[in-house]
Short mmCIF file of C-alpha atoms and ligand atoms in Angstrom, two decimals:
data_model
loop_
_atom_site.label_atom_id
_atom_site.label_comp_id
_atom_site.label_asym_id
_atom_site.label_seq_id
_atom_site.Cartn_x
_atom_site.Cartn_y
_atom_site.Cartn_z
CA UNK A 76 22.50 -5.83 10.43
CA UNK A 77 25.37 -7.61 10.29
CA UNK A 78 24.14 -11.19 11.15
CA UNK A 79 24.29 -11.47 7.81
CA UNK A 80 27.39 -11.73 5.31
CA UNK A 81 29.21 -13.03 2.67
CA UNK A 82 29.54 -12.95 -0.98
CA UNK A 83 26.16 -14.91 -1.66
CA UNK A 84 24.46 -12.66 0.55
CA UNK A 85 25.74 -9.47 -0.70
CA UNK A 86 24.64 -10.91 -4.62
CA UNK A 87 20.87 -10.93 -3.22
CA UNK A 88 21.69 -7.95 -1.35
CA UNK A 89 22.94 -5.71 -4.98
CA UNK A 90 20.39 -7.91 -7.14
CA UNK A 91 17.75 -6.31 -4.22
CA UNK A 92 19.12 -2.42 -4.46
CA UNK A 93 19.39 -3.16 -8.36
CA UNK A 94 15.06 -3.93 -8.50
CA UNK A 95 14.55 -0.99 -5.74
CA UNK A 96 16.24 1.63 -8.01
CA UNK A 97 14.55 0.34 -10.90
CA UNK A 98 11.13 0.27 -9.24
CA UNK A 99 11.75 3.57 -7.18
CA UNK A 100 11.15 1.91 -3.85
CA UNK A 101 11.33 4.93 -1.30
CA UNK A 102 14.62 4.32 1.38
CA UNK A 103 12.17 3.67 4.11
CA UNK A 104 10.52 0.90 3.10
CA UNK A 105 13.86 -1.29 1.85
CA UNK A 106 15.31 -2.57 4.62
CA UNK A 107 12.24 -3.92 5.60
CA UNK A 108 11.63 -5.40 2.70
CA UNK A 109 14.78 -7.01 2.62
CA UNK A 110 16.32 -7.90 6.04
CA UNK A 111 14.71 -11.37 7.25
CA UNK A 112 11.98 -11.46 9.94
CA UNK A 113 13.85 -14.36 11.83
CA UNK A 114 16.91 -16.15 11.50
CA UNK A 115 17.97 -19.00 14.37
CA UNK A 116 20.94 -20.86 14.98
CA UNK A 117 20.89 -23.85 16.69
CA UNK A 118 23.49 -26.78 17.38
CA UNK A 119 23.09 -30.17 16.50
CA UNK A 120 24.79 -33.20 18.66
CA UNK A 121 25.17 -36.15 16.97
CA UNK A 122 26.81 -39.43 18.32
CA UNK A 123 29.07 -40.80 15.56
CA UNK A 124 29.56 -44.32 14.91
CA UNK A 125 33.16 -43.52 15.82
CA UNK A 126 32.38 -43.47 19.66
CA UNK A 127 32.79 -39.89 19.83
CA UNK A 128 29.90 -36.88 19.37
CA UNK A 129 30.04 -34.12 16.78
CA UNK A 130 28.49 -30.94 16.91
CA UNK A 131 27.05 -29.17 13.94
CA UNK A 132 25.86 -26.18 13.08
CA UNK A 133 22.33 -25.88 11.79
CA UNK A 134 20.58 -22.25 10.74
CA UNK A 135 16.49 -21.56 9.46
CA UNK A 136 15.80 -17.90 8.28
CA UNK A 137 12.56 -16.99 8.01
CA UNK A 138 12.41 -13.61 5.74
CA UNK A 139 8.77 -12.49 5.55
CA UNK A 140 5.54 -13.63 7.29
CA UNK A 141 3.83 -11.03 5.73
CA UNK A 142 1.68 -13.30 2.99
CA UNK A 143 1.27 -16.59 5.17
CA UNK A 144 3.96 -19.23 6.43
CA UNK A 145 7.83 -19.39 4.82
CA UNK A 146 8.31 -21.52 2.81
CA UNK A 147 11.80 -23.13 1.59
CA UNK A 148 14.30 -26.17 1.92
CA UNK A 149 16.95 -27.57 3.76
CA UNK A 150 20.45 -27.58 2.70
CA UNK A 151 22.76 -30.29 3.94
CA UNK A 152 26.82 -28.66 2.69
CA UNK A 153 30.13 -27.99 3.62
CA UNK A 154 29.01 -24.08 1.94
CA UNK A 155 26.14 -23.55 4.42
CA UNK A 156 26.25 -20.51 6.55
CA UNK A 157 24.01 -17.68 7.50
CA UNK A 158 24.56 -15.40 5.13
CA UNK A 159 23.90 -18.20 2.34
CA UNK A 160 20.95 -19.43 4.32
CA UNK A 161 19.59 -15.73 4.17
CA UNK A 162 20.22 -15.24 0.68
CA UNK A 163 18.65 -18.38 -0.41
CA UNK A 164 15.37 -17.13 1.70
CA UNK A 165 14.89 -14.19 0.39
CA UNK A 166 15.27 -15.86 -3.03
CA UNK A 167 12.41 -17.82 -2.40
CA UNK A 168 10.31 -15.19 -1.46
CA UNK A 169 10.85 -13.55 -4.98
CA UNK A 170 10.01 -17.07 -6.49
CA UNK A 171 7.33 -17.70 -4.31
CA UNK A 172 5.47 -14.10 -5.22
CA UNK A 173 6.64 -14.28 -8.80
CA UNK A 174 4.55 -18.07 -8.33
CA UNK A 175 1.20 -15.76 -6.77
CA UNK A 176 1.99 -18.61 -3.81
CA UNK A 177 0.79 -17.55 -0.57
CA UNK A 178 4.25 -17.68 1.36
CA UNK A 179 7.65 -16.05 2.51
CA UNK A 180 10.32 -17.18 1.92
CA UNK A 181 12.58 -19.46 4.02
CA UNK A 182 15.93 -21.25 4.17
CA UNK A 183 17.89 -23.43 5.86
CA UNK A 184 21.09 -25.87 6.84
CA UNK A 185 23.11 -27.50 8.48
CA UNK A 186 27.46 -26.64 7.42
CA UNK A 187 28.45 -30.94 6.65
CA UNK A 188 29.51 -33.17 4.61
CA UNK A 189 26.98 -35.71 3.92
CA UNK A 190 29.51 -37.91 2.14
CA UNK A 191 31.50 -38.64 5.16
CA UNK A 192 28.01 -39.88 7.50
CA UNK A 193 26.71 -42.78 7.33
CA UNK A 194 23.16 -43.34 7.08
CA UNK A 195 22.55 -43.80 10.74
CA UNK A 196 24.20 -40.61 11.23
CA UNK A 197 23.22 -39.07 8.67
CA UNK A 198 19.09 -40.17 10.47
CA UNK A 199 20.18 -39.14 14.07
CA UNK A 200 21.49 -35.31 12.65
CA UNK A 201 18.13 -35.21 10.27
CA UNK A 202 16.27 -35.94 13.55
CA UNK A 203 18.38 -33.77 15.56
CA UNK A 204 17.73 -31.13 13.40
CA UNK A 205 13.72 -30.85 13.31
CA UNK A 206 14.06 -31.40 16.73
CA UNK A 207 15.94 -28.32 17.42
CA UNK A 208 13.58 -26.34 15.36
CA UNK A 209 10.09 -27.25 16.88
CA UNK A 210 9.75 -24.16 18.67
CA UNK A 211 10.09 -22.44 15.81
CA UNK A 212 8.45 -23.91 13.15
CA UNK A 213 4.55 -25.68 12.26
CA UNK A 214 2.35 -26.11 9.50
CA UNK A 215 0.91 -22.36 9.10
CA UNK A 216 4.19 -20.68 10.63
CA UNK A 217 6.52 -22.19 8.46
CA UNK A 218 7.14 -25.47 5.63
CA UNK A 219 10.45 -27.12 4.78
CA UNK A 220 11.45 -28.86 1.90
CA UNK A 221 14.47 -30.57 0.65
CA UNK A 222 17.36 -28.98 -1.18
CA UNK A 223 21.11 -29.54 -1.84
CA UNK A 224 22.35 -32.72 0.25
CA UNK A 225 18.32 -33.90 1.35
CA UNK A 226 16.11 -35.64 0.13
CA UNK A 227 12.70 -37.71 0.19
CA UNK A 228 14.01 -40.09 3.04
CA UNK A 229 15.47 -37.00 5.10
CA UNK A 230 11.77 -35.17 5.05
CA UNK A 231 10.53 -38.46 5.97
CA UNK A 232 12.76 -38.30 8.92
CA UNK A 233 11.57 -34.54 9.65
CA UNK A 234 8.22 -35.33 9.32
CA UNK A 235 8.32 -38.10 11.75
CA UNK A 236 10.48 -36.24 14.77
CA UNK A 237 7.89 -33.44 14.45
CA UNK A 238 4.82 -35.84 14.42
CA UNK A 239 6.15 -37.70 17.20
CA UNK A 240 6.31 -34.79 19.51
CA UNK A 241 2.66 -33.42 18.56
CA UNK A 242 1.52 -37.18 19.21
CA UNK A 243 -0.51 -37.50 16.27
CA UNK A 244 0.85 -37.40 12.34
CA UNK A 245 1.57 -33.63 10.75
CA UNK A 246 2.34 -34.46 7.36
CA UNK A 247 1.94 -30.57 6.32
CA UNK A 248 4.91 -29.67 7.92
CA UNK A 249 7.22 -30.45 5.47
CA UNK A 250 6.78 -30.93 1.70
CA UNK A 251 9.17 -33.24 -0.97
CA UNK A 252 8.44 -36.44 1.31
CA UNK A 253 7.78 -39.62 0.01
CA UNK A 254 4.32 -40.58 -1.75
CA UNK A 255 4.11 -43.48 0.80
CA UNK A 256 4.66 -40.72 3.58
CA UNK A 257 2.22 -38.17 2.65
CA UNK A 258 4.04 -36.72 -0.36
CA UNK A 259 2.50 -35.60 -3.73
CA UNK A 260 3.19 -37.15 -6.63
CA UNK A 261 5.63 -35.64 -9.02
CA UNK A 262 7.01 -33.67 -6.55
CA UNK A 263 10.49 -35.02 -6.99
CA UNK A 264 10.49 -34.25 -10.44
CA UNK A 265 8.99 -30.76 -10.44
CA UNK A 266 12.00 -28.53 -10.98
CA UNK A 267 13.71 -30.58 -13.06
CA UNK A 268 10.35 -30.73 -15.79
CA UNK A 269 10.01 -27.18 -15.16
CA UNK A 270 12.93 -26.41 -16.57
CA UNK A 271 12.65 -28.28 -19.39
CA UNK A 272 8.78 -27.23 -19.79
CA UNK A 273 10.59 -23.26 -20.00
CA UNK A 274 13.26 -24.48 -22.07
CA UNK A 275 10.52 -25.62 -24.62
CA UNK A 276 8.63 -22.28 -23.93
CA UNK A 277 11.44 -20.02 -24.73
CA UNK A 278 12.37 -22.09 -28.34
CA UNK A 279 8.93 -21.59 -29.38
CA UNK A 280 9.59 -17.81 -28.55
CA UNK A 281 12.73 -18.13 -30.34
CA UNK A 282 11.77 -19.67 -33.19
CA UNK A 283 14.07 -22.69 -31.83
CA UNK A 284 13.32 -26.74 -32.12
CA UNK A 285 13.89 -29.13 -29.59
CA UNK A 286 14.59 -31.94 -31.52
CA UNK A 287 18.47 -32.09 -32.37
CA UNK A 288 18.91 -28.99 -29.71
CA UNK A 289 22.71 -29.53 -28.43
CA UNK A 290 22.00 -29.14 -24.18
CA UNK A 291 25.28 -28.86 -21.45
CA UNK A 292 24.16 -29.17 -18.02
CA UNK A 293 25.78 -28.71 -15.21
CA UNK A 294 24.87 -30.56 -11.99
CA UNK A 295 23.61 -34.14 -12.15
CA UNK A 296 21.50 -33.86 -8.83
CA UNK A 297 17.46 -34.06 -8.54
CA UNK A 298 17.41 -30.79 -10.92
CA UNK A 299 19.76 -31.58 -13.61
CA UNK A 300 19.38 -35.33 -14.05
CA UNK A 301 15.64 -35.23 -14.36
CA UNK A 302 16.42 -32.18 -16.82
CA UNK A 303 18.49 -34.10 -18.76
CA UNK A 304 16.16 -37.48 -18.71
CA UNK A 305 13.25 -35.05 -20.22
CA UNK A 306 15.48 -33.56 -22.81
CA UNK A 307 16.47 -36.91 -23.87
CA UNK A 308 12.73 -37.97 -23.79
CA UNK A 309 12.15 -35.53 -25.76
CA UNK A 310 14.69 -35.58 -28.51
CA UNK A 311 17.31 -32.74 -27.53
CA UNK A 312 20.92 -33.91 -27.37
CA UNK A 313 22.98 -34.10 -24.46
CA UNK A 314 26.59 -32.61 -25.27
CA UNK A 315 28.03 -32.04 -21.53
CA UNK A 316 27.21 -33.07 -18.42
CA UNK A 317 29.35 -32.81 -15.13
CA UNK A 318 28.81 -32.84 -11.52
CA UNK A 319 31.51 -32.04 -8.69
CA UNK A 320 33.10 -35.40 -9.68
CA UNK A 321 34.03 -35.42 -13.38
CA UNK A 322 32.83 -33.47 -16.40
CA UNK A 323 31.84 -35.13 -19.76
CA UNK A 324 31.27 -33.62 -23.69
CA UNK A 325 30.67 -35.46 -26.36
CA UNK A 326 29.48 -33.33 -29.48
CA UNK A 327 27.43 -36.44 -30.71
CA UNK A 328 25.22 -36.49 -28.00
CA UNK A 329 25.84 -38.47 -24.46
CA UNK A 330 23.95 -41.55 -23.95
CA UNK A 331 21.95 -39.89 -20.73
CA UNK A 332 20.00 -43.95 -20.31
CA UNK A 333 23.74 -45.17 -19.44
CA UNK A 334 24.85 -42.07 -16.98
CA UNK A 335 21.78 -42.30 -15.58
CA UNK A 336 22.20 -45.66 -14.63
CA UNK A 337 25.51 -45.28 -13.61
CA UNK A 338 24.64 -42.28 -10.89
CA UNK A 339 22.25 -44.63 -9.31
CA UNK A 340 24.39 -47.50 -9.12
CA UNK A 341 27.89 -45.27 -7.96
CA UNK A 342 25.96 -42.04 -7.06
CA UNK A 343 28.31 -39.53 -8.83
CA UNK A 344 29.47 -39.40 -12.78
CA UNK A 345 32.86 -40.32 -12.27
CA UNK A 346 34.12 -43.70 -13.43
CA UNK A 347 31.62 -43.50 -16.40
CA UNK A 348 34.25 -42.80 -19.20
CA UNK A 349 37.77 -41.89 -19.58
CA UNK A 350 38.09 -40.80 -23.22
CA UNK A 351 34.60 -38.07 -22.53
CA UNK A 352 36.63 -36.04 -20.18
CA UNK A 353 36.66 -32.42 -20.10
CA UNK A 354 38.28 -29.71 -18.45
CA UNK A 355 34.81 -28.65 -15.57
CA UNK A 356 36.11 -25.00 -16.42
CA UNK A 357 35.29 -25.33 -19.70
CA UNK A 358 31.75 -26.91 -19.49
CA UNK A 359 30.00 -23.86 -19.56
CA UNK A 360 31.79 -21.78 -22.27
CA UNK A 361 30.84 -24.63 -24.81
CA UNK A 362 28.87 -23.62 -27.84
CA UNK A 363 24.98 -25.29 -27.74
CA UNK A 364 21.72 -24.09 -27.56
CA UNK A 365 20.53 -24.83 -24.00
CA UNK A 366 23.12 -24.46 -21.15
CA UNK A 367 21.63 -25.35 -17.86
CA UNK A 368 23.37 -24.58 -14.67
CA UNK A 369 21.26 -26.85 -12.22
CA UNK A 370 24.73 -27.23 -9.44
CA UNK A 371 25.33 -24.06 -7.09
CA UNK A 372 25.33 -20.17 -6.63
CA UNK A 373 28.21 -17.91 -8.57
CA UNK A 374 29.18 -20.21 -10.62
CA UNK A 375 28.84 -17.93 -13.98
CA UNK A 376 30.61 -14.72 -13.40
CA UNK A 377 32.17 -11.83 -15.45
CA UNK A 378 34.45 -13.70 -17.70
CA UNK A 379 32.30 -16.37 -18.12
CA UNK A 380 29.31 -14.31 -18.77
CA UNK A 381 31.54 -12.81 -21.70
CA UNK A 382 32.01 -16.13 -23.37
CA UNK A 383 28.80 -17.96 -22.96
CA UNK A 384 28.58 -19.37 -26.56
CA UNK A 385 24.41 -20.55 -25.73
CA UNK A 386 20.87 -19.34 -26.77
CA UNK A 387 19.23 -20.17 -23.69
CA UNK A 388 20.54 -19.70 -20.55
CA UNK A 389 17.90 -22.07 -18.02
CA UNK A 390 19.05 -21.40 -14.55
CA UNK A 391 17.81 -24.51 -12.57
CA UNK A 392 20.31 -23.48 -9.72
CA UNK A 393 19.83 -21.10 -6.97
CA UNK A 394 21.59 -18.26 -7.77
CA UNK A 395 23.73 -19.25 -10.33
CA UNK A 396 24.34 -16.09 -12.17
CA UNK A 397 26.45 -13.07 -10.66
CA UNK A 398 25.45 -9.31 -10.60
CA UNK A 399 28.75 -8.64 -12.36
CA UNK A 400 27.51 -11.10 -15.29
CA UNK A 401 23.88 -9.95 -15.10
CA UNK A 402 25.42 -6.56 -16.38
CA UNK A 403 26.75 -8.46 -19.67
CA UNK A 404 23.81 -10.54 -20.35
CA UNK A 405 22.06 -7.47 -19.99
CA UNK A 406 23.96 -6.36 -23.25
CA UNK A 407 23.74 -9.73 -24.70
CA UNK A 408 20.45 -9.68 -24.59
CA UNK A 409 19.27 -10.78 -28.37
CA UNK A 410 22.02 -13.15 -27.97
CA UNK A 411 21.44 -15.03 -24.52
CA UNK A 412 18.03 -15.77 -23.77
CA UNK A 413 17.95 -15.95 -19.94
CA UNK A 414 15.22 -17.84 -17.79
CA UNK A 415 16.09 -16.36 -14.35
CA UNK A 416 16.31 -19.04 -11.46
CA UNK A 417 13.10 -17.97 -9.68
CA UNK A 418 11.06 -18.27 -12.86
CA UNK A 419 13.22 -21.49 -14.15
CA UNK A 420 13.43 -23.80 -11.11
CA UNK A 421 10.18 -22.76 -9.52
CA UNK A 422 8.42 -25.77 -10.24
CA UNK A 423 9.98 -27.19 -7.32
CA UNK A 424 7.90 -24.77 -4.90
CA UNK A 425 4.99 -24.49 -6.92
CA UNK A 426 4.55 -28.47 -6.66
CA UNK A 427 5.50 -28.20 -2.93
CA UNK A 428 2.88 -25.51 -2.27
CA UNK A 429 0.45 -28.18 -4.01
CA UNK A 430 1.72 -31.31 -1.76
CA UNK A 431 0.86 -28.49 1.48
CA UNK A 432 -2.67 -27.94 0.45
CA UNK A 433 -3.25 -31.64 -0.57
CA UNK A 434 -1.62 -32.82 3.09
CA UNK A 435 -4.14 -29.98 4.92
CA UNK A 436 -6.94 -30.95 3.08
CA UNK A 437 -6.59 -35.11 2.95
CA UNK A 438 -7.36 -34.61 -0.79
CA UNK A 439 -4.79 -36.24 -3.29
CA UNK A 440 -4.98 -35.44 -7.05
CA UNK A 441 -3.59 -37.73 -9.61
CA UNK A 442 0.39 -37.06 -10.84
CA UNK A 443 -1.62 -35.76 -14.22
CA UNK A 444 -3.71 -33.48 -12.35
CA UNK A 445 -0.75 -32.21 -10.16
CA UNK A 446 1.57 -31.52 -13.67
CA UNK A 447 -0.89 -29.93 -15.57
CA UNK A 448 -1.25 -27.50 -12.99
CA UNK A 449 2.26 -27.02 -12.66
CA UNK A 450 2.51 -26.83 -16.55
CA UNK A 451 -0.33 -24.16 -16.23
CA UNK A 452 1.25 -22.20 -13.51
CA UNK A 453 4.66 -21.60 -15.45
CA UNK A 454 3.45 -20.61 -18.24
CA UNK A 455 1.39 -17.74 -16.84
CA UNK A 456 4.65 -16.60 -14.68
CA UNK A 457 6.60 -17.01 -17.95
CA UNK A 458 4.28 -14.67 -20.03
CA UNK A 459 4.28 -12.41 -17.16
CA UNK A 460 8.08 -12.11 -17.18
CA UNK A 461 8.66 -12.26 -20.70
CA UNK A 462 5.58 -9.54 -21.45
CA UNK A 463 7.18 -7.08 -19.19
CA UNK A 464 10.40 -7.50 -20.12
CA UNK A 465 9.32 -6.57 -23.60
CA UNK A 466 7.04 -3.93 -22.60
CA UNK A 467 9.84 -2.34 -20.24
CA UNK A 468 12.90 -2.40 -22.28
CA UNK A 469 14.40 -4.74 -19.41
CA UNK A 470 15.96 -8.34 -18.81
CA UNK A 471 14.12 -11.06 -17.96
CA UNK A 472 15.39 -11.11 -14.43
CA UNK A 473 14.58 -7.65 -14.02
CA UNK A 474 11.34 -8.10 -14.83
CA UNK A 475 11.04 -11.43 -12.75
CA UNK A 476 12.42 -9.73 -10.03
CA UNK A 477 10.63 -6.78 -10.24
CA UNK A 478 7.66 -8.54 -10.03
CA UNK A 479 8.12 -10.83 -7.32
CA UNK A 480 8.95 -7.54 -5.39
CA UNK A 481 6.45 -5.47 -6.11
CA UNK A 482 3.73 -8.09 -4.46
CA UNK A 483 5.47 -8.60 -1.25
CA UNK A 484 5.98 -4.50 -1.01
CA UNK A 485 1.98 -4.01 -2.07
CA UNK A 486 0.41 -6.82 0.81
CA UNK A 487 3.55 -4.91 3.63
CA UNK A 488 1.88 -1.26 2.16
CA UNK A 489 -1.64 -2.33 2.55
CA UNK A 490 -1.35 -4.53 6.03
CA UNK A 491 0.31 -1.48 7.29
CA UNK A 492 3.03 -1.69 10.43
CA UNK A 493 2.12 -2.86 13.96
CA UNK A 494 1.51 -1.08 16.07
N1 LIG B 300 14.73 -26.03 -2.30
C1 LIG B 300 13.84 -25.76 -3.38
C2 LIG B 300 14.06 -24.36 -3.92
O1 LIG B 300 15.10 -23.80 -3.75
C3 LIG B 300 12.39 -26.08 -3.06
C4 LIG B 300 11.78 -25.36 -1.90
C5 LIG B 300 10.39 -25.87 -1.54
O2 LIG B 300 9.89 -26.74 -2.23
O3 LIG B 300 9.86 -25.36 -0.57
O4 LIG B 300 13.22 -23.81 -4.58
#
């Protein structure tokens, strides 16, 4: 199969082989369980205010069917291609069955810049995009959802094209739109209080307070700023910060009221202070208690693995750790607490998955109703993970892993193969 490539998809491809060894998973039975079902590329023609028309490239992998419809969001970078795209689904369909949520996983992009549209273009490629992927897509077959570069108003836009062309409003077919559009509440702030619900989790675990806890996080997008607006809240300080515009550290604690005020009025961190400044290299080898890397894939490899100076590692990013440095933590276990991405930013699907069956059923529950079920959802994945960790002598991705594998290899065992 080599549709698929890449460095991010060769990390889910060893992290895959790593959780087959370890649960004995015969030869047969892997590449099923790992190559995706479906994976389309389309291209999207956009007129540009220019005068002239660009075409970009847009992918959707679907990588199992096999316990309902996929399930995953949309990524709007210059990094998108399909091997990332097919990485990213198969993620979700560890985080999904790690969640007991009754979906594959799914992924997918368009390779842009956002920066450089405007919002006109930035509507006709949204548009352009659903468009493209009607035939392939529906409420039972398969559910987007924002991610890196979308947002509420682009699954507005999504939700619209595809309701236009049924000729009646399908507000199920995409999850992480507006409330005013059919959305839940507290989606948009899911996976960034997820995080910081495990966060508190693992310091009771550790013995650890929250209050006076010195937090870095990397990534100031819907994950990390609503990460660090809830540690604030609740009474952790905020060291570092940085996005892919500037980097800031400040031992005494960053006022996180005035950056957040300042992303929403210039939409990046830089320009907020000169004498804060630090090296973005350096950001995540800074001792503290909570680093969160909430940005992009890779980003924490051997080296930096080696001289992680944190207690918890919370990965609110896709991805973010590589095998290589999986191998150290693994040693560093009693020092680095890790909360592997599809147990740490799961909150984001687990809230989606509750906006689906709200949207099919006409039935809205209050934002209280909709947290405390998140709340209670994490906490039983967390025990999970952190029970069989324990009980096997393993990491806490390992275990994660190993048990969002193990489901989706039990329902392909006991549906059988057709025909
Ligand atoms: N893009 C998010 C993720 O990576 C959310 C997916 C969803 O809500 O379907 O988990």
């Amino acid at each position: 199969m080599d549709t698929y490539s890449g460095p991010v998809f060769e990390m889910a491809r060893h992290q895959f082989e790593t959780i087959a060894n370890y649960l004995e998973i015969p030869e047969s039975l892997r590449a099923r369980l790992l190559y995706p079902k479906r994976a389309i590329t389309i291209a999207c023609p956009v007129n540009l205010d220019s005068g002239t028309t660009a075409v970009f490239q847009g992918f959707r992998v679907q990588h199992h069917l096999t316990l309902g419809p996929t399930k995953g969001g949309t990524r709007f970078a210059t990094t998108v291609d399909m091997g990332e795209v097919a990485a990213l689904a198969i993620w979700m369909s560890w985080k999904c069955a790690l969640a007991g949520l009754p979906y594959g996983g799914a992924k997918g992009g368009v390779t842009v810049d956002v920066a450089k549209l405007s919002g006109r273009e930035l509507e006709a490629l949204s548009r352009r995009y659903m468009q493209e992927m009607i035939p392939f897509v529906g409420p039972h077959i398969d559910v987007m959802a924002p991610d890196m570069g979308t947002n509420e108003q682009v699954m507005a836009w999504f939700m619209d094209t595809y309701s236009m062309y049924q000729g009646k409003t399908v507000s199920e077919i995409v999850t992480g739109k507006p409330v005013s559009s059919g959305g839940t509440e507290g989606r948009r702030e899911a996976t960034g209080l997820g995080v910081v619900h495990l966060i508190a989790r693992a310091m009771e675990r550790l013995a650890m307070q929250m209050k006076g806890s010195r937090c870095i996080i990397q990534g100031f997008g819907n994950v990390g700023s609503v990460a660090a607006e809830e540690l604030d809240r609740r009474g952790a300080r905020i060291v570092g910060v940085s996005d892919h515009s500037a980097s800031y550290f400040d031992r005494r604690g960053l006022d996180v009221a005035r950056l957040l005020a300042h992303v929403r009025r210039t939409g990046k961190l830089e320009g907020f202070s000169c004498e804060l400044l630090l090296n973005p290299a350096l950001m995540l080898v800074q001792e503290c208690d909570v680093l969160v890397p909430a940005a992009t894939e890779r980003v924490i490899d051997g080296p930096v693995a080696s001289n992680l100076k944190c207690r918890i590692l919370a990965e609110g990013a896709n991805g973010p750790t590589t095998p290589d440095a999986d191998q150290i933590l693994d040693r560093r276990r009693s020092e680095v607490f890790v909360i592997p991405d599809i147990l740490c930013n799961s909150g984001g699907v687990i809230v989606s998955y509750f906006e689906w069956v709200q949207g099919l059923q006409r039935l809205f529950w209050d934002r209280e109703a909709v947290l405390s079920r998140l709340f209670g959802k994490l906490d039983e994945s967390f025990e999970k993970v952190v029970r069989k960790a324990e009980k096997d002598q393993v990491s806490n991705r390992t275990a994660a892993m190993a048990l969002g594998v193990q489901t989706v290899l039990e329902a392909k065992q006991t549906r059988g193969l057709f025909p």
